[in-house]
Coordinates of C-alpha atoms and ligand atoms in Angstrom, one line a residue:
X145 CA -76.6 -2.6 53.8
X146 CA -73.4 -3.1 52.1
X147 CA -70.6 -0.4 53.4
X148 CA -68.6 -0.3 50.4
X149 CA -71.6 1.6 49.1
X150 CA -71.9 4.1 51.7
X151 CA -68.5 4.8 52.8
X152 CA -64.6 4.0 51.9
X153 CA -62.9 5.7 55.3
X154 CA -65.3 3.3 56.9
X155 CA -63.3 0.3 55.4
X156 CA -60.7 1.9 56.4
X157 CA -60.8 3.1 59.9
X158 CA -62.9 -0.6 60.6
X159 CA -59.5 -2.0 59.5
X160 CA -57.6 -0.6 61.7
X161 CA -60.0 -0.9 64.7
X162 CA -60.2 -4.6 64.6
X163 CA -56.5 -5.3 63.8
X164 CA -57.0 -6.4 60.0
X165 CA -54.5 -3.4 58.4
X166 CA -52.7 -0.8 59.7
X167 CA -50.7 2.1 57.9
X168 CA -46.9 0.9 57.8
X169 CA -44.2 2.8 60.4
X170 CA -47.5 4.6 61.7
X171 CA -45.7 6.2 65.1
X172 CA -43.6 7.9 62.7
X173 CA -46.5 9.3 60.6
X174 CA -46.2 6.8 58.3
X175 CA -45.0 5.8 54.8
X176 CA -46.8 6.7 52.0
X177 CA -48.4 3.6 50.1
X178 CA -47.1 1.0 52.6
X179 CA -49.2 -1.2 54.7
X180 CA -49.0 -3.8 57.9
X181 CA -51.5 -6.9 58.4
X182 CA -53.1 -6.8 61.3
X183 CA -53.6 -9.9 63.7
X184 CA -56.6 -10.9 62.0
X185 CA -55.6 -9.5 58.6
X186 CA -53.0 -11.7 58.4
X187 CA -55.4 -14.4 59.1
X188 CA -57.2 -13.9 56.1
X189 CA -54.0 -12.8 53.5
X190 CA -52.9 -16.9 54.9
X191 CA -56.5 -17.9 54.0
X192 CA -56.8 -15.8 50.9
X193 CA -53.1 -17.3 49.8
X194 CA -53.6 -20.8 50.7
X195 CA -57.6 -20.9 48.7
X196 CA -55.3 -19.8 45.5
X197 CA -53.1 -22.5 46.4
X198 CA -55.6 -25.5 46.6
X199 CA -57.5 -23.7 43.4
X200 CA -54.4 -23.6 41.4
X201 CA -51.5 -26.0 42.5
X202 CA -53.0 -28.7 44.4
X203 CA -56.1 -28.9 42.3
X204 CA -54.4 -29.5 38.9
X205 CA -51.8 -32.1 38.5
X206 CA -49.8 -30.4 35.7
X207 CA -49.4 -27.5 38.2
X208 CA -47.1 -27.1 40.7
X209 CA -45.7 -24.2 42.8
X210 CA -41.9 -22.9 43.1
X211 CA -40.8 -19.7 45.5
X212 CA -38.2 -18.0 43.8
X213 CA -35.8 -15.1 45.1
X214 CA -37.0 -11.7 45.4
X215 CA -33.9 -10.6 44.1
X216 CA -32.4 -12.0 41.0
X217 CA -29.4 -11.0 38.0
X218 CA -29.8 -7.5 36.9
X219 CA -30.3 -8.8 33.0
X220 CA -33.5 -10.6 33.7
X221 CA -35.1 -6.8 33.9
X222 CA -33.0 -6.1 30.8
X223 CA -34.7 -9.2 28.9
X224 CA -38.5 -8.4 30.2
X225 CA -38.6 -4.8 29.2
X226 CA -38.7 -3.7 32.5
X227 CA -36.3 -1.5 32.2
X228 CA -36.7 0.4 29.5
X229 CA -40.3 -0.4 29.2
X230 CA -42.1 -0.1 32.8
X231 CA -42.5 3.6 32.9
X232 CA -45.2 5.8 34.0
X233 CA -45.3 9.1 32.7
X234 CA -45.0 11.6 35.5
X235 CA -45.6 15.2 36.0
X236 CA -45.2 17.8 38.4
X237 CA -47.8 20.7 39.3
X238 CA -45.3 23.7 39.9
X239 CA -47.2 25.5 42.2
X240 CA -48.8 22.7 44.5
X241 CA -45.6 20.6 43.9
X242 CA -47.9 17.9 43.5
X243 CA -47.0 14.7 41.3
X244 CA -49.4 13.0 39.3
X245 CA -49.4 10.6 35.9
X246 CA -49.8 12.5 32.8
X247 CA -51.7 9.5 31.2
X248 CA -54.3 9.6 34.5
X249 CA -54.7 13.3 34.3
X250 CA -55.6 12.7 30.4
X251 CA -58.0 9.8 31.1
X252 CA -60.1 11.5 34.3
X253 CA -60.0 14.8 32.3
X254 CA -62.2 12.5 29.9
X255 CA -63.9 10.6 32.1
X256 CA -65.3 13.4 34.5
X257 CA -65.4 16.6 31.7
X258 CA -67.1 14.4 29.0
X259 CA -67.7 11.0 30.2
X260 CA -69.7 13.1 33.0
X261 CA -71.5 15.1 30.6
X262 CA -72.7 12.9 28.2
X263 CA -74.0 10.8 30.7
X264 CA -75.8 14.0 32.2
X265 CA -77.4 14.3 28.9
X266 CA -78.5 10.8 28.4
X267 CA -80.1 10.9 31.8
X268 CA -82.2 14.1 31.1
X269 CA -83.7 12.7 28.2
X270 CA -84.2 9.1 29.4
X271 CA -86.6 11.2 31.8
X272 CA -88.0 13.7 29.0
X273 CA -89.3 10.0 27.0
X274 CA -89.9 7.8 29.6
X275 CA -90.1 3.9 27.9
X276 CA -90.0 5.8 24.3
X277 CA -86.3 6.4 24.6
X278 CA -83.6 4.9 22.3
X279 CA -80.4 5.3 24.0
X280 CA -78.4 4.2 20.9
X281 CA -80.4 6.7 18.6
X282 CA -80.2 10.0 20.9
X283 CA -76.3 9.0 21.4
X284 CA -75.8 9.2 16.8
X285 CA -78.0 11.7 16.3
X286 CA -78.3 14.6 19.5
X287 CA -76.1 17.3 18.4
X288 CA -74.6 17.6 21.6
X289 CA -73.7 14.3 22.3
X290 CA -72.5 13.9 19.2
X291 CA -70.2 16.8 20.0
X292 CA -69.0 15.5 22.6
X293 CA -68.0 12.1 21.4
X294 CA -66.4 13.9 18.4
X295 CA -63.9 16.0 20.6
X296 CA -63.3 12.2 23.1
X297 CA -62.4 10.3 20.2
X298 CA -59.7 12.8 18.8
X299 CA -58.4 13.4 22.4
X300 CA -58.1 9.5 22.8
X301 CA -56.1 9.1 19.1
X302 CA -54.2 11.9 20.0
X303 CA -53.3 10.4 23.8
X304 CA -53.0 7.0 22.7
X305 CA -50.5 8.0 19.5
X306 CA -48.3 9.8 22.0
X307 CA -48.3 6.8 24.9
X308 CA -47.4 4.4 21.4
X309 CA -44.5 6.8 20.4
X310 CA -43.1 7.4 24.2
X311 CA -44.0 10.6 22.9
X312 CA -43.9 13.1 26.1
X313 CA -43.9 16.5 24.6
X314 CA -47.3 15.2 23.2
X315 CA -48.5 14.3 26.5
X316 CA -48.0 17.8 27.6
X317 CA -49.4 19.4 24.7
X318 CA -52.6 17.8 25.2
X319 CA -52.8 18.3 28.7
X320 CA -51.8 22.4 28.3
X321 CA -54.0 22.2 25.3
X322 CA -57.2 21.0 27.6
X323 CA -56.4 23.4 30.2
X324 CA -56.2 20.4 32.4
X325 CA -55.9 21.9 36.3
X326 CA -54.0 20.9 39.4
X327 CA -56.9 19.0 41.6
X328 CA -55.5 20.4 44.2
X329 CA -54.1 23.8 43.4
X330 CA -56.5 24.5 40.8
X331 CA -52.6 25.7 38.6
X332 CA -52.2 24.9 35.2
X333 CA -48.6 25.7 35.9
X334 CA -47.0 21.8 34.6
X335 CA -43.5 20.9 34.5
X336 CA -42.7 18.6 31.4
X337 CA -43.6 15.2 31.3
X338 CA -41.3 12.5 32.6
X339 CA -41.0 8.6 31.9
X340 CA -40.3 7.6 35.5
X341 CA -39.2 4.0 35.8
X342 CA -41.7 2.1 38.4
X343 CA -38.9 -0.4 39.5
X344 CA -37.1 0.2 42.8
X345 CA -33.3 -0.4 42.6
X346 CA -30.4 -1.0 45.3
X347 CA -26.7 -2.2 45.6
X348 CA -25.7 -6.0 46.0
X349 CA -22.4 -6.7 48.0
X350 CA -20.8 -5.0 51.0
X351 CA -18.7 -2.7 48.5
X352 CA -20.7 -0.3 46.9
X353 CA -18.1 0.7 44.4
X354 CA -18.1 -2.0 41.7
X355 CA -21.3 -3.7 42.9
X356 CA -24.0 -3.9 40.7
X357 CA -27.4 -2.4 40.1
X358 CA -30.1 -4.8 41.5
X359 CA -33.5 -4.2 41.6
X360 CA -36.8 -5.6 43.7
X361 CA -38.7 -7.4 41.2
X362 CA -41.9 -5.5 40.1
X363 CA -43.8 -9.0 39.5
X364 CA -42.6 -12.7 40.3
X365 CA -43.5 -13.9 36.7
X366 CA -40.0 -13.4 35.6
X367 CA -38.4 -15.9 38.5
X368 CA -40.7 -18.6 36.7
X369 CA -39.3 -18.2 33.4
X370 CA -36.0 -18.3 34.7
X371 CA -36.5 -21.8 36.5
X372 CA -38.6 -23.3 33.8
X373 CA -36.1 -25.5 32.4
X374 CA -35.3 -26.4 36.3
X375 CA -38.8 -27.5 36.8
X376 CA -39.6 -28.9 33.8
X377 CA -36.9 -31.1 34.2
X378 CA -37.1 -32.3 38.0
X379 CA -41.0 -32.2 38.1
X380 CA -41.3 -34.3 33.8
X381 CA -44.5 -32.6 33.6
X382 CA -44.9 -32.3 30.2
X383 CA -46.4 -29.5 28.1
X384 CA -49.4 -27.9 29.1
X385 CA -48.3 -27.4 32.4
X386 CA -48.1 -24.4 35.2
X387 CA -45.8 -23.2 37.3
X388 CA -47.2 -21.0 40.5
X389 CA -46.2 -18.9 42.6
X390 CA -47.2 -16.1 45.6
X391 CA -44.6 -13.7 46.5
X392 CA -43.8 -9.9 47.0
X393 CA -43.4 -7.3 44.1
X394 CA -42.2 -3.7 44.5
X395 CA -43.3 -0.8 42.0
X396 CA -42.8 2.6 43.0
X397 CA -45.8 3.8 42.1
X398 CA -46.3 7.7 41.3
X399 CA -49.7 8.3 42.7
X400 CA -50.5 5.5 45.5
X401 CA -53.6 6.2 47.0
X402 CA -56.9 4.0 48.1
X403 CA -55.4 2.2 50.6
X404 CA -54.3 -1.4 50.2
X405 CA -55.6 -1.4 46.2
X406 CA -52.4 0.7 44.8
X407 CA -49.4 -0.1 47.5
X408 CA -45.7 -0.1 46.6
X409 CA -44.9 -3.3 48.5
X410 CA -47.3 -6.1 47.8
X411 CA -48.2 -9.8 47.1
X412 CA -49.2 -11.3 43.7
X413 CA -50.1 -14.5 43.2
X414 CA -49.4 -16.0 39.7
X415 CA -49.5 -18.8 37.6
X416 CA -47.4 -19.2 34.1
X417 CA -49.6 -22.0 32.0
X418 CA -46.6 -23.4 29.5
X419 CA -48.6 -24.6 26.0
X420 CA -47.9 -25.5 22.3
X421 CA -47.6 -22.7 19.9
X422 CA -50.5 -21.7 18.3
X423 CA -52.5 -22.9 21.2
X424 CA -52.3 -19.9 23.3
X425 CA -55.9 -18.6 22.8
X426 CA -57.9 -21.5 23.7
X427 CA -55.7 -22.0 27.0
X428 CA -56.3 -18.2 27.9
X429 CA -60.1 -18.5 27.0
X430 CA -60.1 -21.6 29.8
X431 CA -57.7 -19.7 32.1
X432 CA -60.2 -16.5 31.6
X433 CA -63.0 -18.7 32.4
X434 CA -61.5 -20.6 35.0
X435 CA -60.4 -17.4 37.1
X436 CA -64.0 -15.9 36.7
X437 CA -65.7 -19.0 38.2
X438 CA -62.8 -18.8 41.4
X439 CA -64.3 -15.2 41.7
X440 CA -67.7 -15.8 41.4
X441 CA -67.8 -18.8 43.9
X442 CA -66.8 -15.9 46.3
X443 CA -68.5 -12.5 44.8
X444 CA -71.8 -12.2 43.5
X445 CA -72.2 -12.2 39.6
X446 CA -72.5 -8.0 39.8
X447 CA -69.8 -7.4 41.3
X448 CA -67.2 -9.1 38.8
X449 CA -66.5 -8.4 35.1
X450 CA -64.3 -9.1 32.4
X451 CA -62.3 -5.9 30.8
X452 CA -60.8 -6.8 27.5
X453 CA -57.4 -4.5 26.9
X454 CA -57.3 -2.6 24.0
X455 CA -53.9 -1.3 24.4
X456 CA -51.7 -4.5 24.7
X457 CA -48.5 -4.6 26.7
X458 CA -45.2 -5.1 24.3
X459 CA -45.2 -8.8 25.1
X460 CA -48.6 -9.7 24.7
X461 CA -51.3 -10.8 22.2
X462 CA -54.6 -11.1 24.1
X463 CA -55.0 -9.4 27.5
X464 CA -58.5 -9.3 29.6
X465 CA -58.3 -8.2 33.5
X466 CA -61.1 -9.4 35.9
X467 CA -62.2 -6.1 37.4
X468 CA -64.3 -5.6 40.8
X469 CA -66.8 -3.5 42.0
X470 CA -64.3 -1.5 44.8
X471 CA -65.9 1.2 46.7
X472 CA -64.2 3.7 44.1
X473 CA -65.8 1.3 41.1
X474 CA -64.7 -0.8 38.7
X475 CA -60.9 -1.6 38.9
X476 CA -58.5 -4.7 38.1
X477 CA -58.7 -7.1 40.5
X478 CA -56.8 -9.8 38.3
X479 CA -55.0 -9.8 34.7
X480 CA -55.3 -12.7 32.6
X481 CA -52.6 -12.3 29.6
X482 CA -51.3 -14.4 26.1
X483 CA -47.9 -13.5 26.9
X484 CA -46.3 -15.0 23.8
X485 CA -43.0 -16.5 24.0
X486 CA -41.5 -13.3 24.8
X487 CA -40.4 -13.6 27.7
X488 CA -38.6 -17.4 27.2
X489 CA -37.3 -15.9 24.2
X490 CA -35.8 -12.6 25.6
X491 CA -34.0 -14.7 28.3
X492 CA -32.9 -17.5 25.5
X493 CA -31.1 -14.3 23.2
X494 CA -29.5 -12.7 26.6
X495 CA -28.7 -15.4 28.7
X496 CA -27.3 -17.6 25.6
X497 CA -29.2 -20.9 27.2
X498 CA -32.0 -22.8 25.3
X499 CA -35.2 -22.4 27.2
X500 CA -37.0 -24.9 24.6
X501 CA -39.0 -28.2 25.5
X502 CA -39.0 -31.6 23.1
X503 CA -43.0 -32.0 22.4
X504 CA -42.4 -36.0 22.5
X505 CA -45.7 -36.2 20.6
X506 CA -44.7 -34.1 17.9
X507 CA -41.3 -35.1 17.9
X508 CA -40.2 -31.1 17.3
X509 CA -38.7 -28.5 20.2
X510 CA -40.0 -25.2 20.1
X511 CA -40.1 -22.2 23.1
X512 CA -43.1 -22.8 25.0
X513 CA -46.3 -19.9 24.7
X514 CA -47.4 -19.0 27.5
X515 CA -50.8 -18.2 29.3
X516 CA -50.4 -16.0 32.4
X517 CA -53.1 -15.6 35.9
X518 CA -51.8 -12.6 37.7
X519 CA -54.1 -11.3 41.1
X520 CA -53.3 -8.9 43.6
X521 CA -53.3 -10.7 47.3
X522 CA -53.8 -7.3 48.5
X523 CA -56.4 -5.9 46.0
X524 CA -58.2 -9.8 46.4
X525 CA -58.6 -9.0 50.8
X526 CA -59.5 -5.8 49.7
X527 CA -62.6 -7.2 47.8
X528 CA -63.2 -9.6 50.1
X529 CA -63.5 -7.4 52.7
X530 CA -65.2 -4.1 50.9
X531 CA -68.0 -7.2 49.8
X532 CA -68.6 -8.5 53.9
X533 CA -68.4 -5.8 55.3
X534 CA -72.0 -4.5 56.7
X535 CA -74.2 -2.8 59.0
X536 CA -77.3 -4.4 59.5
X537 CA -80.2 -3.5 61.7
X538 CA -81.3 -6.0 64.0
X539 CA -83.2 -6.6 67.1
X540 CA -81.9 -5.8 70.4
X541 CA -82.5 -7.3 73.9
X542 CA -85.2 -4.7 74.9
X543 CA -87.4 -5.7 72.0
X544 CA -86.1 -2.7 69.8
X545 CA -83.2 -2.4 67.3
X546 CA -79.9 -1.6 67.0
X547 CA -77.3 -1.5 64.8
X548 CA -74.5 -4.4 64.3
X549 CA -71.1 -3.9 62.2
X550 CA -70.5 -7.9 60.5
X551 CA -68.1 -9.0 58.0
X552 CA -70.0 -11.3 55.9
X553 CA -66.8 -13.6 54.3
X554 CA -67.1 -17.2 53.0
X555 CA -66.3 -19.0 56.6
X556 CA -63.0 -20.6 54.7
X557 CA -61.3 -16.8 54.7
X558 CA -62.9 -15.6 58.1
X559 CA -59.5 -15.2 60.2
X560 CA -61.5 -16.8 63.5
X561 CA -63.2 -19.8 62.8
X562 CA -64.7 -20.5 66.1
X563 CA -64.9 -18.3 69.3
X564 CA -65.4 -20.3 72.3
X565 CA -67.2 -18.0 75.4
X566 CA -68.2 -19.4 79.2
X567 CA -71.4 -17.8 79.5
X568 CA -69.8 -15.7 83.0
X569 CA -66.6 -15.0 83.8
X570 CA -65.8 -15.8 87.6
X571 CA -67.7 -19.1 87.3
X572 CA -64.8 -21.8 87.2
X573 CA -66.8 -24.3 86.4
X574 CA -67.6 -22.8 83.2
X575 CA -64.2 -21.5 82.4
X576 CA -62.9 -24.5 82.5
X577 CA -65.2 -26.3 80.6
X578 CA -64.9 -23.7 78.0
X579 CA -60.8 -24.0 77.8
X580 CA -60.9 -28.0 77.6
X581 CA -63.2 -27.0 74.1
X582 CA -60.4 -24.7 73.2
X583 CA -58.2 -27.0 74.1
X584 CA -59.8 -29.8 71.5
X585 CA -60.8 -27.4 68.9
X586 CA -57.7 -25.7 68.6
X587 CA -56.1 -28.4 66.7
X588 CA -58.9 -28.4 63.8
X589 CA -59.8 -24.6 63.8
X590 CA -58.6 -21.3 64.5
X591 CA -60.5 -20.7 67.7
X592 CA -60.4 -17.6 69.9
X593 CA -61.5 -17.8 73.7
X594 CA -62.7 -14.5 75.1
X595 CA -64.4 -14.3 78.5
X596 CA -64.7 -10.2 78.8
X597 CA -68.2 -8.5 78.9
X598 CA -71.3 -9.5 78.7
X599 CA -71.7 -12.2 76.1
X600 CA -74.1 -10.0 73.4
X601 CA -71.0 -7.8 73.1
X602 CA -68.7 -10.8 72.7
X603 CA -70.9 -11.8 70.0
X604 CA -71.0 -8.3 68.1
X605 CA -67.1 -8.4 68.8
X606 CA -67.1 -11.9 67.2
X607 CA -69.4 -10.2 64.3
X608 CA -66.9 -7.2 63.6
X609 CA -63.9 -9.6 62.8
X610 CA -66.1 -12.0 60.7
X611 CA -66.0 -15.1 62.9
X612 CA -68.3 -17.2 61.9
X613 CA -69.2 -19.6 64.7
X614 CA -69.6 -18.7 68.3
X615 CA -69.4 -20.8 71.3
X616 CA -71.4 -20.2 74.2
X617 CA -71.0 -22.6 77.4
X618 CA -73.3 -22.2 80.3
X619 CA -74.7 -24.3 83.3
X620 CA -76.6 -26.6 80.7
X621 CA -73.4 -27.8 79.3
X622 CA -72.0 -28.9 82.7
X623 CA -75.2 -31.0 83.3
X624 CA -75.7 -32.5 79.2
X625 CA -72.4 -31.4 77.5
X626 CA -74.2 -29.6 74.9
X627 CA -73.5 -25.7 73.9
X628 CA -74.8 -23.2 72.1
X629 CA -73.6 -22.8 68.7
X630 CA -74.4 -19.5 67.0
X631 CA -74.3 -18.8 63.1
X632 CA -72.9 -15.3 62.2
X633 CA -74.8 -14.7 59.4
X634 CA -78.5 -15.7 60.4
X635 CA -77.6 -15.0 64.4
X636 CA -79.8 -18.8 64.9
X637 CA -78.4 -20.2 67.9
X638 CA -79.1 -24.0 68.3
X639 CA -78.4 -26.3 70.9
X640 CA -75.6 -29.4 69.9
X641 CA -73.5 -31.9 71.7
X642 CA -69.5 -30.8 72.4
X643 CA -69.0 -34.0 70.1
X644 CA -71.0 -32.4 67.1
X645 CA -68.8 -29.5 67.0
X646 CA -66.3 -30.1 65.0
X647 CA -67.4 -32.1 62.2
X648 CA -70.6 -29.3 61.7
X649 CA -68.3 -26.6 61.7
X650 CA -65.4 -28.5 59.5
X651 CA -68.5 -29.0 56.6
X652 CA -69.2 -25.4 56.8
X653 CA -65.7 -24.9 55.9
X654 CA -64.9 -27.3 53.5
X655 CA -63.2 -26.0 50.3
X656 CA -65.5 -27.9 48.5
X657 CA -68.3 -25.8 48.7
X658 CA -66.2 -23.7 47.4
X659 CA -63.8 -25.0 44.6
X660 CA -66.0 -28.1 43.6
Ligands
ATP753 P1 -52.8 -1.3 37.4 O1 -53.3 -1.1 36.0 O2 -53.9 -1.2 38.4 O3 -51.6 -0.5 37.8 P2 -51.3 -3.5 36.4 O4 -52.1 -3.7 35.1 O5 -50.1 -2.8 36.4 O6 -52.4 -2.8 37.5 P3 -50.4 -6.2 36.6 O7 -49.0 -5.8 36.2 O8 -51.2 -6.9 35.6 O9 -51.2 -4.9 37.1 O10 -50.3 -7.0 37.9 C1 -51.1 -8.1 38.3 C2 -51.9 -7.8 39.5 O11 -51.1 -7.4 40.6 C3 -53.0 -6.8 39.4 O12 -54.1 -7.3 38.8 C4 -53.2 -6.3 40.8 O13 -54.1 -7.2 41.5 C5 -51.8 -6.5 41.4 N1 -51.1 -5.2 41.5 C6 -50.5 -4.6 40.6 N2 -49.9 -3.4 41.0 C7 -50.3 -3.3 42.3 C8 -50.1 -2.4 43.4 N3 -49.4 -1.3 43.1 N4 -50.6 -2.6 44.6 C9 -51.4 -3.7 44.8 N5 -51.6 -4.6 43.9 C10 -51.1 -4.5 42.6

């Protein structure tokens, strides 16, 4: 069985047991939203990174990759709307001094109060007619229902109006009006509602008087729009072309919970596809497409969906996310936007410079359109590991069963590729048989030698982490050089020569069973 289904803290707690992610300055209690990789998750954010990297830079010529500075001029912000644009509206419960967003509080006041109850009703008289029931016809003509959808949709004008507008008095009055309730408290005791600006902001130079504003960017798209003209130029790629790259953003979000999905330090990886005017919608139909196939070479087909936007962000004109099944549902995994030439543009008015290209084949210059990728590294281990991570029951050595914890992952992300374990510890012989196979392996594969315990815990140790190959060297080997090599996944162990390993491991993890 799946754990994501069962239980979230068990993601959780199994993270920090086997070293994959740990909560940030955690001898001091902690820092809210913050997060450290682990020994083995680390392992996997390189593997997750570097299967972008093949998928997106090294598999398409008229892609390549640039790593830009995490800080950069304070105008850039000015010319992306970040800062007067990338606001959350905020709110504060006065008697739990809690703080939430105003536009969440809104949308699960709709979700669980309606959402809930028509859903309730739907259900009850699915039962009541059995294979005799019209869902679409109970849902346009059961009074209650009907009620019900009445009241959402002028809640949802009303809420989106006053989002549109930067309207926050609205906000309020909506959320007084619906008698909306602390979750915590249970007050309905709310400050007014804030726009609180998401990006985090220090002081450049070693004199703070004078110095200016900087801030951490809140997504690395803008440091490729700044160095288009630099790449365009050195690399001659000409229009379509990409520019990718993976790198930390900073937003200080209001409400950060559910672990490593919502952090306020993490990774993005992103790809800016440069195109011809007017061809902007069939390059973000391929990109959509193209994404969902990455995801689904990975996930199985339930567990991903598109989500058009209806609400489009200012510099948009198409917008679909890639969503995955988390534990806590649904939720953006990656964002796939027609970003215009608004951001090329902005820069071109406040820098002063021309960020235009010469189309040689239609002898004409024009600002470039653009075709964003944008995916979470930290909400892509999160799937990765809330889709492999399982109990199983299997047999046990006394011919009954028990229980075994395994991370199922695509062998190409596990963090150990191989674990290499001498059959008994205090026999030399063995030992050293088994660290001359380290020894050779080490330079093909991540291996991991571990001699401790007996070797059924090894393996189940081997299971927990997601290693997908084991090892195992006993007196047999010394006499035929053969091993025992045991899949993860089926737990078949088979007998094959030392000289067999690598190549049948290297084809279980070749990219091309994945990217192909
Ligand atoms: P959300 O609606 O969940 O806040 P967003 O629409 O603001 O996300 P984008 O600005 O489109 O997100 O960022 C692109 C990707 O970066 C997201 O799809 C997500 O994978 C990742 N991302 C964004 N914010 C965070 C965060 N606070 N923590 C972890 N990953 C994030």
């Amino acid at each position: 069985m799946k754990i994501q289904e069962a239980d979230f803290k068990k993601i959780i707690s199994h993270c920090k047991e086997y070293g994959y992610i740990f909560q940030s300055s955690e001898v001091y209690d902690g820092l809210s939203a913050v997060y450290d990789y682990g020994p083995y998750g680390s392992e996997l954010k390189n593997n997750v990174k570097s299967l972008w990297w093949q998928a997106m830079v090294k598999m398409h010529e008229n892609i390549v990759g640039i790593d830009s500075a995490i800080f950069m001029h304070p105008l850039i912000w000015k010319a992306s709307g970040h800062v007067d644009a990338f606001n959350d509206p905020m709110i504060d419960n006065k008697d739990s001094k809690k703080r939430y967003r105003a536009d969440v509080l809104i949308e699960d006041y709709l979700a669980n109060k309606i959402d809930k109850k028509i859903d309730k009703e739907i259900d009850k008289a699915a039962k009541r007619f059995g294979d005799a029931f019209d869902r679409e016809q109970f849902m346009m003509t059961n009074p209650r229902v009907v009620g019900y959808m009445e009241k959402r949709s002028a809640i949802m004008q009303r809420f989106t109006q006053s989002m549109a507008d930067n309207d926050m008095e609205g906000l309020k009055t909506i959320i007084e009006e619906l008698e909306i309730a602390c979750p915590v408290s249970g007050s309905k005791e709310w400050t007014d509602v804030r726009q609180f600006n998401l990006m985090f902001s220090t002081k450049m130079g070693a004199v703070a008087e004078g110095a200016d504003t900087i801030y951490l960017r809140p997504e690395t798209a803008q440091g490729i729009f700044v160095n288009f003209l630099n790449v365009q130029n050195t690399t001659r790629q000409k229009i379509p072309f990409g520019i990718a790259q993976i790198g930390k953003a900073f937003r200080n979000e209001i409400v950060a919970r559910q672990f490593i999905f919502r952090m306020r330090e993490f990774e993005q990886m992103e790809m800016q596809f440069f195109v011809r005017p007017g061809t902007e919608m069939d390059w973000y139909e391929h990109w959509k497409a193209a994404r969902m196939k990455w995801h689904q070479a990975l996930f199985p087909e339930t567990s991903v969906r598109f989500h058009d936007h209806d609400n489009l962000a200012h510099y948009a004109n198409a917008a679909a996310d890639i969503e995955f099944k988390f534990p806590f549902g649904f939720k953006e995994l990656e964002g796939i936007h027609s970003r215009t030439d608004f951001d090329l543009k902005s820069h071109q008015e406040l820098s002063g410079k021309k960020l235009q290209y010469f189309d040689p084949e239609i002898n004409e210059s024009y600002v470039p359109y653009v075709v964003e990728t944008s995916i979470g590294v930290d909400r892509m281990c999160l799937a990765v590991i809330a889709n492999s991570l399982m109990e199983e029951e299997v047999p046990d050595a006394k011919g009954g069963t028990a229980t075994r914890t395994v991370m199922k992952m695509h062998p190409a992300l596990s963090p150990v590729k191989v674990a290499i374990l001498p059959l008994l510890k205090n026999k030399e012989v063995l030992t050293t048989k088994a660290r001359a196979i380290f020894d050779d392996l080490k330079f093909a594969f991540n291996c991991q030698y571990d001699e401790k315990d007996a070797i059924g815990k090894r393996y189940r140790r081997q299971d927990a982490i997601g290693t997908p190959f084991c090892v195992t060297i006993d007196f047999d080997t010394i006499e035929d050089d053969t091993v025992t090599l045991r899949d993860r996944d089926s737990m078949e162990q088979i007998r094959v020569p030392i000289a067999e390993l690598e190549p049948r491991i290297a084809k279980k993890l070749d990219l091309r069973n994945l990217l192909a």
